[in-house]
CSV table of C-alpha atoms in Angstrom, one decimal:
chain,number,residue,atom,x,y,z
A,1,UNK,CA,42.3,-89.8,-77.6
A,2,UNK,CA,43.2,-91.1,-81.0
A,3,UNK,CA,41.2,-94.6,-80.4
A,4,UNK,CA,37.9,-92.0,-80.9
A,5,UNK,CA,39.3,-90.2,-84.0
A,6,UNK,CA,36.2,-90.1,-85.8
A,7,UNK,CA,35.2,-87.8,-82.7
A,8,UNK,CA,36.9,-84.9,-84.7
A,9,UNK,CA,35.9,-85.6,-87.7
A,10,UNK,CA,39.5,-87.4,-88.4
A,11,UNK,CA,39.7,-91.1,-91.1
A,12,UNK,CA,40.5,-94.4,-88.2
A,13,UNK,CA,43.5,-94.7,-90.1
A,14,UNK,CA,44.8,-90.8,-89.3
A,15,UNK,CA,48.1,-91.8,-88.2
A,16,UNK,CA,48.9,-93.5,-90.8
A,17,UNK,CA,48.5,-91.3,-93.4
A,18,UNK,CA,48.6,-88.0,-92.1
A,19,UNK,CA,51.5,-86.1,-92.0
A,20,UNK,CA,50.7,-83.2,-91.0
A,21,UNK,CA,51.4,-83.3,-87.5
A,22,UNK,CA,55.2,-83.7,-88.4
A,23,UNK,CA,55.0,-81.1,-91.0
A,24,UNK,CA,53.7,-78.7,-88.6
A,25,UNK,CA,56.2,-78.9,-85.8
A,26,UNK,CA,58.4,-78.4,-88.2
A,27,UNK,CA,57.1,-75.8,-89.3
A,28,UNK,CA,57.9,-74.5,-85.3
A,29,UNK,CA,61.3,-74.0,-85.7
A,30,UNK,CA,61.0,-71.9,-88.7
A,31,UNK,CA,61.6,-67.8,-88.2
A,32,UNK,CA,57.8,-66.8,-89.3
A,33,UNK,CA,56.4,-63.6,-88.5
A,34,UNK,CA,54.9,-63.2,-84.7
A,35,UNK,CA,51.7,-63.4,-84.6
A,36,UNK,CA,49.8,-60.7,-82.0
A,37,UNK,CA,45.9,-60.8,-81.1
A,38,UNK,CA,44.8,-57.7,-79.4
A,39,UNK,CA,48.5,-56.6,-78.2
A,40,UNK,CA,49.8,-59.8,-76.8
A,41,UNK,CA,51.9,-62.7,-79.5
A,42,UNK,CA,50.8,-66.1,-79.3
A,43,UNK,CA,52.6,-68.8,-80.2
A,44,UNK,CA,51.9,-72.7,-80.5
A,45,UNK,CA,50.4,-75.6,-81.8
A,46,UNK,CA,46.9,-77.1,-82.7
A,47,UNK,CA,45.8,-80.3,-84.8
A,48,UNK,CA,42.6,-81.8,-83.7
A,49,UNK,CA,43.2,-84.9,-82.3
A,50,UNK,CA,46.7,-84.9,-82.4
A,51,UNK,CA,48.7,-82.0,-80.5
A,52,UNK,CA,47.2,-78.9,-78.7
A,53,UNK,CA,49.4,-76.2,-77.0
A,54,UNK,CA,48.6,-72.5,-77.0
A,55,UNK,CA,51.1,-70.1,-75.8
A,56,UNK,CA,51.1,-66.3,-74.7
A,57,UNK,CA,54.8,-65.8,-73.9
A,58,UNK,CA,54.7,-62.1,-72.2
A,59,UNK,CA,52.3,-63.8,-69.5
A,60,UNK,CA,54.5,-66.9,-69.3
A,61,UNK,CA,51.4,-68.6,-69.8
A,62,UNK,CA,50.4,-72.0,-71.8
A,63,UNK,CA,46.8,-73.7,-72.8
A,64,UNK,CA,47.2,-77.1,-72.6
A,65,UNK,CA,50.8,-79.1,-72.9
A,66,UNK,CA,50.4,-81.3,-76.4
A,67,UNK,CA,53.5,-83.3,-76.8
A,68,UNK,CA,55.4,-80.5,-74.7
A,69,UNK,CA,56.7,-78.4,-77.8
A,70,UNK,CA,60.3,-76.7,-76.8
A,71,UNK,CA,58.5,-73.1,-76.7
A,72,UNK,CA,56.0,-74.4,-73.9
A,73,UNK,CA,58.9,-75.1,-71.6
A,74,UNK,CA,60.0,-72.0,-70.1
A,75,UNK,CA,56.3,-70.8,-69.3
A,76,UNK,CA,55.6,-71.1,-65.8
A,77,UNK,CA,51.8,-71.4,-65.7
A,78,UNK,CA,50.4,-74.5,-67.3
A,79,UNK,CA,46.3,-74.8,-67.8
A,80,UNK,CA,45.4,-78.2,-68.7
A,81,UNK,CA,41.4,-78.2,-70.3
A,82,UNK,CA,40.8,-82.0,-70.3
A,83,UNK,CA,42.6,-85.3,-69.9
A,84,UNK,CA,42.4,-86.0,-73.8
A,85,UNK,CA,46.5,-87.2,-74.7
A,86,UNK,CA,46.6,-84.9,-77.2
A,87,UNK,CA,45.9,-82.1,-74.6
A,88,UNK,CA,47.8,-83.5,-71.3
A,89,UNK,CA,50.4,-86.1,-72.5
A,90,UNK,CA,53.7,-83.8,-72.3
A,91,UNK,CA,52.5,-82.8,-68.6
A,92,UNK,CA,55.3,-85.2,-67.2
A,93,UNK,CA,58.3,-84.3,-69.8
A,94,UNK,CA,56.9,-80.7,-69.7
A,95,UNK,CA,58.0,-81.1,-65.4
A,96,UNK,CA,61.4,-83.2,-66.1
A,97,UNK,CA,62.0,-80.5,-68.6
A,98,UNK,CA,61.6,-77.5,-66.2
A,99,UNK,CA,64.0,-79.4,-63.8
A,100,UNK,CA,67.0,-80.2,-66.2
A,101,UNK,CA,67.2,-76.8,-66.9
A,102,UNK,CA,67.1,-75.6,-63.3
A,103,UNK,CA,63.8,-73.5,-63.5
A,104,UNK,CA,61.5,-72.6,-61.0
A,105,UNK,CA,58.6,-75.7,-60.1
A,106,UNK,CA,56.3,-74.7,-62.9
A,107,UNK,CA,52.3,-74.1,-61.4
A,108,UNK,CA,50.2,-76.4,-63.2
A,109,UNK,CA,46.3,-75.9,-63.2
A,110,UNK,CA,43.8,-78.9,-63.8
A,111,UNK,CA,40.4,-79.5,-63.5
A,112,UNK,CA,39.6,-80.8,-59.5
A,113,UNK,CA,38.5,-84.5,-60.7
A,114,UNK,CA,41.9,-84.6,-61.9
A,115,UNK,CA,43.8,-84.0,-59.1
A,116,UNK,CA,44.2,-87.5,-58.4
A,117,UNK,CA,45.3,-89.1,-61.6
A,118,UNK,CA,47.4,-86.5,-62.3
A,119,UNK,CA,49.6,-86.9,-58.7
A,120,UNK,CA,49.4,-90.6,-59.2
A,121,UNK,CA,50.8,-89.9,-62.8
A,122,UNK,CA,54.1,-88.3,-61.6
A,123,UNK,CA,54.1,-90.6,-58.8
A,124,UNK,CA,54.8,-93.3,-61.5
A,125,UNK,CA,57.0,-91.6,-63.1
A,126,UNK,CA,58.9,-90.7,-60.5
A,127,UNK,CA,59.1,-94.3,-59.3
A,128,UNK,CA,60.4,-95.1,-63.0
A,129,UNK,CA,62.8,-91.9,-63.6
A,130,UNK,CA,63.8,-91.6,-60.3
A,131,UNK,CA,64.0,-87.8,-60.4
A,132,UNK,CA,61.7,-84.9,-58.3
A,133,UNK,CA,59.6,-83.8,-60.7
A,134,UNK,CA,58.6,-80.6,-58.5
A,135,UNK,CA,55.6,-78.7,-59.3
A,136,UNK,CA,53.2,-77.0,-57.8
A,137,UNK,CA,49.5,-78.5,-58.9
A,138,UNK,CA,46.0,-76.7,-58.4
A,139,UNK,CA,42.8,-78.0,-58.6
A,140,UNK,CA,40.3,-76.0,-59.5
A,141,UNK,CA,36.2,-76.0,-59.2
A,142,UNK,CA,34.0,-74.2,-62.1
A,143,UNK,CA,34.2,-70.9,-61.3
A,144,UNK,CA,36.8,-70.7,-58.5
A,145,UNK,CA,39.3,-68.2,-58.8
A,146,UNK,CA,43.4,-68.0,-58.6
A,147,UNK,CA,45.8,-65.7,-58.1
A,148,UNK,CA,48.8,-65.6,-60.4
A,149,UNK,CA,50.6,-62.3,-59.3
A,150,UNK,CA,49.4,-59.3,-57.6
A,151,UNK,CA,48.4,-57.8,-61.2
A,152,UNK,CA,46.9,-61.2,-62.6
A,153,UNK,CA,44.3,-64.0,-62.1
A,154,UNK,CA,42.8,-66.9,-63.5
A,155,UNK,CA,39.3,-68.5,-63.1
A,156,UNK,CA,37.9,-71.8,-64.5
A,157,UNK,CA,35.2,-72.1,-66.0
A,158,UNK,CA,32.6,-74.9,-67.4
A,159,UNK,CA,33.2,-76.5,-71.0
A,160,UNK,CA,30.9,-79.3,-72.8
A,161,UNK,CA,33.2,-82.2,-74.1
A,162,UNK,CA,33.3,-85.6,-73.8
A,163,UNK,CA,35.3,-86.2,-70.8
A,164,UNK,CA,35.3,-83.3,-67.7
A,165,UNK,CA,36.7,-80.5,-68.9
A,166,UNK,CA,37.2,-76.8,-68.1
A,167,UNK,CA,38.5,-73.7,-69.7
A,168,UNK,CA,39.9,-70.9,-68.2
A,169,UNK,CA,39.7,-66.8,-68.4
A,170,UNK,CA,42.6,-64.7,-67.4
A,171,UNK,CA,42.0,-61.3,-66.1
A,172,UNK,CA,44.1,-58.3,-65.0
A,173,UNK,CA,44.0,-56.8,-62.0
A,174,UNK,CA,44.7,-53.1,-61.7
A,175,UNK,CA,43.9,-50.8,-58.4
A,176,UNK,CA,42.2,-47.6,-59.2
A,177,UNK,CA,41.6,-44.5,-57.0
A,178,UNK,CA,38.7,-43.8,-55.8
A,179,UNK,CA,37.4,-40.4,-57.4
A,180,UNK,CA,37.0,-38.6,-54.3
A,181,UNK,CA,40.8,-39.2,-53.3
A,182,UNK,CA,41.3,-37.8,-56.9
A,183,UNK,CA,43.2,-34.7,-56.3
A,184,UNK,CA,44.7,-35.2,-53.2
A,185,UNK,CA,48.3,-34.9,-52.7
A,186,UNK,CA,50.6,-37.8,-52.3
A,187,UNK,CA,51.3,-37.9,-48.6
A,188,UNK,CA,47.6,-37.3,-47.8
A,189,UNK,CA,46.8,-40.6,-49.7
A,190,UNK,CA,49.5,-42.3,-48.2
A,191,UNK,CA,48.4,-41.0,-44.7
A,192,UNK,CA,44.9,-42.7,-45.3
A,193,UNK,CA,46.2,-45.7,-46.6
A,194,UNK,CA,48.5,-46.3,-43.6
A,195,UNK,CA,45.2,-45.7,-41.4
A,196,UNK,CA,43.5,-48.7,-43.1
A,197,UNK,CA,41.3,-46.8,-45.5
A,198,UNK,CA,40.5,-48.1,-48.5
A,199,UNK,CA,41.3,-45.8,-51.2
A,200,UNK,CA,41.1,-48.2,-54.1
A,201,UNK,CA,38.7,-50.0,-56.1
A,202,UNK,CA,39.8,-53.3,-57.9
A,203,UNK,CA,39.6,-53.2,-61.6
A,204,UNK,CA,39.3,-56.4,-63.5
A,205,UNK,CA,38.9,-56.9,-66.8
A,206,UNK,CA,38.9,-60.3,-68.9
A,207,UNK,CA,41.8,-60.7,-70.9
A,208,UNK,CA,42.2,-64.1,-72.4
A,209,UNK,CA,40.1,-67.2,-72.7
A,210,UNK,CA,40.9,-70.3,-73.3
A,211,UNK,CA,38.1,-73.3,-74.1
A,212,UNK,CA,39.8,-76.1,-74.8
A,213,UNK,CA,37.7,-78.9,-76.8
A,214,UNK,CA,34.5,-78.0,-76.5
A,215,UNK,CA,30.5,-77.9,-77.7
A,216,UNK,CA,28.7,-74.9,-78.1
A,217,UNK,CA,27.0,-74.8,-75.0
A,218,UNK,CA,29.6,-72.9,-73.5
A,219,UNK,CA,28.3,-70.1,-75.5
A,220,UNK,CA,24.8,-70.2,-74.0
A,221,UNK,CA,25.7,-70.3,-70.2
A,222,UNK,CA,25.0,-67.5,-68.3
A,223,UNK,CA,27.7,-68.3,-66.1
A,224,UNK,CA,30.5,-67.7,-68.8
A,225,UNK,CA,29.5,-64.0,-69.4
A,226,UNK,CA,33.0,-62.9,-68.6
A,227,UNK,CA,34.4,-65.8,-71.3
A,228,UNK,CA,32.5,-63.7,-74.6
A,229,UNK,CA,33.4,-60.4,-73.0
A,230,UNK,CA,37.2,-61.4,-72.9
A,231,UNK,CA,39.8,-58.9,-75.4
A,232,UNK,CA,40.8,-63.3,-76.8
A,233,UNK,CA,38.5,-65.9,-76.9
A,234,UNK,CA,40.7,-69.3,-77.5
A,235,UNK,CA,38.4,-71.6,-79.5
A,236,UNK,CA,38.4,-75.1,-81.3
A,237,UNK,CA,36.5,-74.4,-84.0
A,238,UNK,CA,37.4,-77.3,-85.2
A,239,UNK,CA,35.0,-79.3,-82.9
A,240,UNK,CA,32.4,-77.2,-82.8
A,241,UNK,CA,31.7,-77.1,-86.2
A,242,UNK,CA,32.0,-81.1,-86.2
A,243,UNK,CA,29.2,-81.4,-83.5
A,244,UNK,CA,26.7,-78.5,-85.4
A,245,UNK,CA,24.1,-79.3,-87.7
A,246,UNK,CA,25.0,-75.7,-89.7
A,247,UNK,CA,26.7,-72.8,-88.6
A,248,UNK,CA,24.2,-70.9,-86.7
A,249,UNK,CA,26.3,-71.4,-83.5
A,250,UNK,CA,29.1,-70.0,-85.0
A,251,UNK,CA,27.4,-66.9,-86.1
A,252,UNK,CA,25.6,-66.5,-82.6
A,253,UNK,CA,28.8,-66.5,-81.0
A,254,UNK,CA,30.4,-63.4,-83.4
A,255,UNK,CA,27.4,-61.9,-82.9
A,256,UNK,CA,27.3,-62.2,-78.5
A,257,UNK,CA,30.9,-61.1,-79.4
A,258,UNK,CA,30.1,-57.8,-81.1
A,259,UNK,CA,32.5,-55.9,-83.3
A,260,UNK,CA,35.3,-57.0,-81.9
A,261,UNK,CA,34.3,-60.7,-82.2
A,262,UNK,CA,34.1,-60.0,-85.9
A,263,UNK,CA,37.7,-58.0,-86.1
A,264,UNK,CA,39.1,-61.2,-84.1
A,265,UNK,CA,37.7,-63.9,-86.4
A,266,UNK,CA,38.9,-61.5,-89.4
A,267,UNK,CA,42.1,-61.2,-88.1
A,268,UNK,CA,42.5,-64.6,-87.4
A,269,UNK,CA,41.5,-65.9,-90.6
A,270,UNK,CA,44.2,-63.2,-91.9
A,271,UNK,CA,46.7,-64.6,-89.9
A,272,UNK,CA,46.3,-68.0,-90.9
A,273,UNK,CA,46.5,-67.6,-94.1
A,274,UNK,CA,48.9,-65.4,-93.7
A,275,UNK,CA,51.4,-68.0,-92.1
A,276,UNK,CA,50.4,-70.8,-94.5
A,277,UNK,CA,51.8,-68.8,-97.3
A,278,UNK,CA,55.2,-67.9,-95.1
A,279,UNK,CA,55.9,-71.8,-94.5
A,280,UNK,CA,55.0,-72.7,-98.0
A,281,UNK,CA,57.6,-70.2,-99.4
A,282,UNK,CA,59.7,-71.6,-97.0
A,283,UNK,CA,59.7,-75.1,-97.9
A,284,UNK,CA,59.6,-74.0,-101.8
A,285,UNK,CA,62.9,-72.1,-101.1
């Protein structure tokens, strides 16, 4: 990842004079304020070209593995967006990690053309470490669909980078009642629904997206309708803005995203700022 630097807009020499990346996971184990998007706290880590991991710890869910930050490791569903290192290189010590500390075989979601690299890559290092390494590893196609729990799903969709690459949405999944069963008493519904009638309809509704490194023709496919409608879109503005000629991409997007695209890029503006100044008073005390 780092031999193509200037990809992100990042000096050749990035490593050896930026220490930001240091600085910054640092900055992890400080106590600074949760941040909260839309009623779930995200946590993590992002520095173009260096270290991505993006974390929503009430779905024990992480956005790509970075270097495997300490927060990442407890969350059992992984969704790795591209083969980049900065994005997939903890995937192994993220595993071994899981196992020393006797949790569950974490579920780990790539893009299909990954599948296998990705066995042969614990395959080595199991051959070298000598240990399991258990997980459970899905592939998945653009726009195919998983099932994390009864109330929760995930579905891939298509991203423009460099390398094959896919972002993900996750929905909830609630059962509603059907209105003309609205009204009915308990053990008349139950009756029906032992009888094989369905009495529900399934509610989804688009809760988080995640991108990954990406152009902005994600924002122009018809097929990731559900990605602008989600409550959190997961973006590396970063990138885009380092493959636009001006910023009319950016302002499309907030605009497909309506008011509440505006309130989120507000907030998150807000928010950074707002943590900047915590770790600066932190390192001035």
């Amino acid at each position: 990842m780092l031999r193509n630097s200037t990809l992100y807009g990042l000096p050749a020499d990035i490593m050896e004079t930026d220490k930001t990346l240091d600085e910054r996971r640092a900055d992890l184990k400080a106590e600074a304020p949760p941040l909260t998007v839309e009623g779930y706290p995200v946590e993590g880590i992002s520095i173009g070209g260096q270290e991505t991991c993006v974390i929503f710890p009430t779905l024990s869910v992480a956005f790509d593995i970075g270097r495997c930050p300490q927060r990442a490791v407890s969350k059992e569903f992984l969704f790795i967006s591209h083969a980049h290192l900065d994005h997939i290189g903890g995937l192994p010590m993220y595993v071994a990690t899981r196992g020393l500390y006797r949790q569950r075989p974490p579920t780990i979601f790539i893009p299909a053309c990954l599948r296998e690299p990705v066995e042969r890559l614990f395959e080595l290092h199991r051959s070298m470490d000598q240990s399991e390494l258990r997980h459970n590893l899905v592939p998945l196609e653009i726009g195919q669909e998983h099932e994390l729990r009864r109330d929760l799903k995930v579905k891939a969709f298509k991203t423009y980078h460099a390398i094959p690459s896919k972002g993900y949405v996750i929905y909830t999944v609630k059962q509603k009642l059907k209105p003309e069963y609205l009204g009915l008493p308990g053990s008349e519904i139950k009756r029906l629904k032992l009888s094989g009638v369905e009495i529900t309809n399934t509610l989804t509704v688009p809760e988080i997206a995640f991108t990954g490194d990406t152009m902005a023709g994600f924002i122009l496919d018809p097929d990731n309708a559900d990605v602008l409608k989600a409550k959190i879109l997961v973006v590396a503005v970063f990138l885009l803005i380092v493959h636009m000629v001006n910023l009319f991409s950016i302002v499309m997007l907030l605009f497909r995203l309506g008011k509440n695209g505006w309130k989120l890029f507000l907030q998150a503006c807000i928010s950074v700022y707002y943590k900047q100044s915590f770790y600066q008073q932190k390192k001035q005390e």
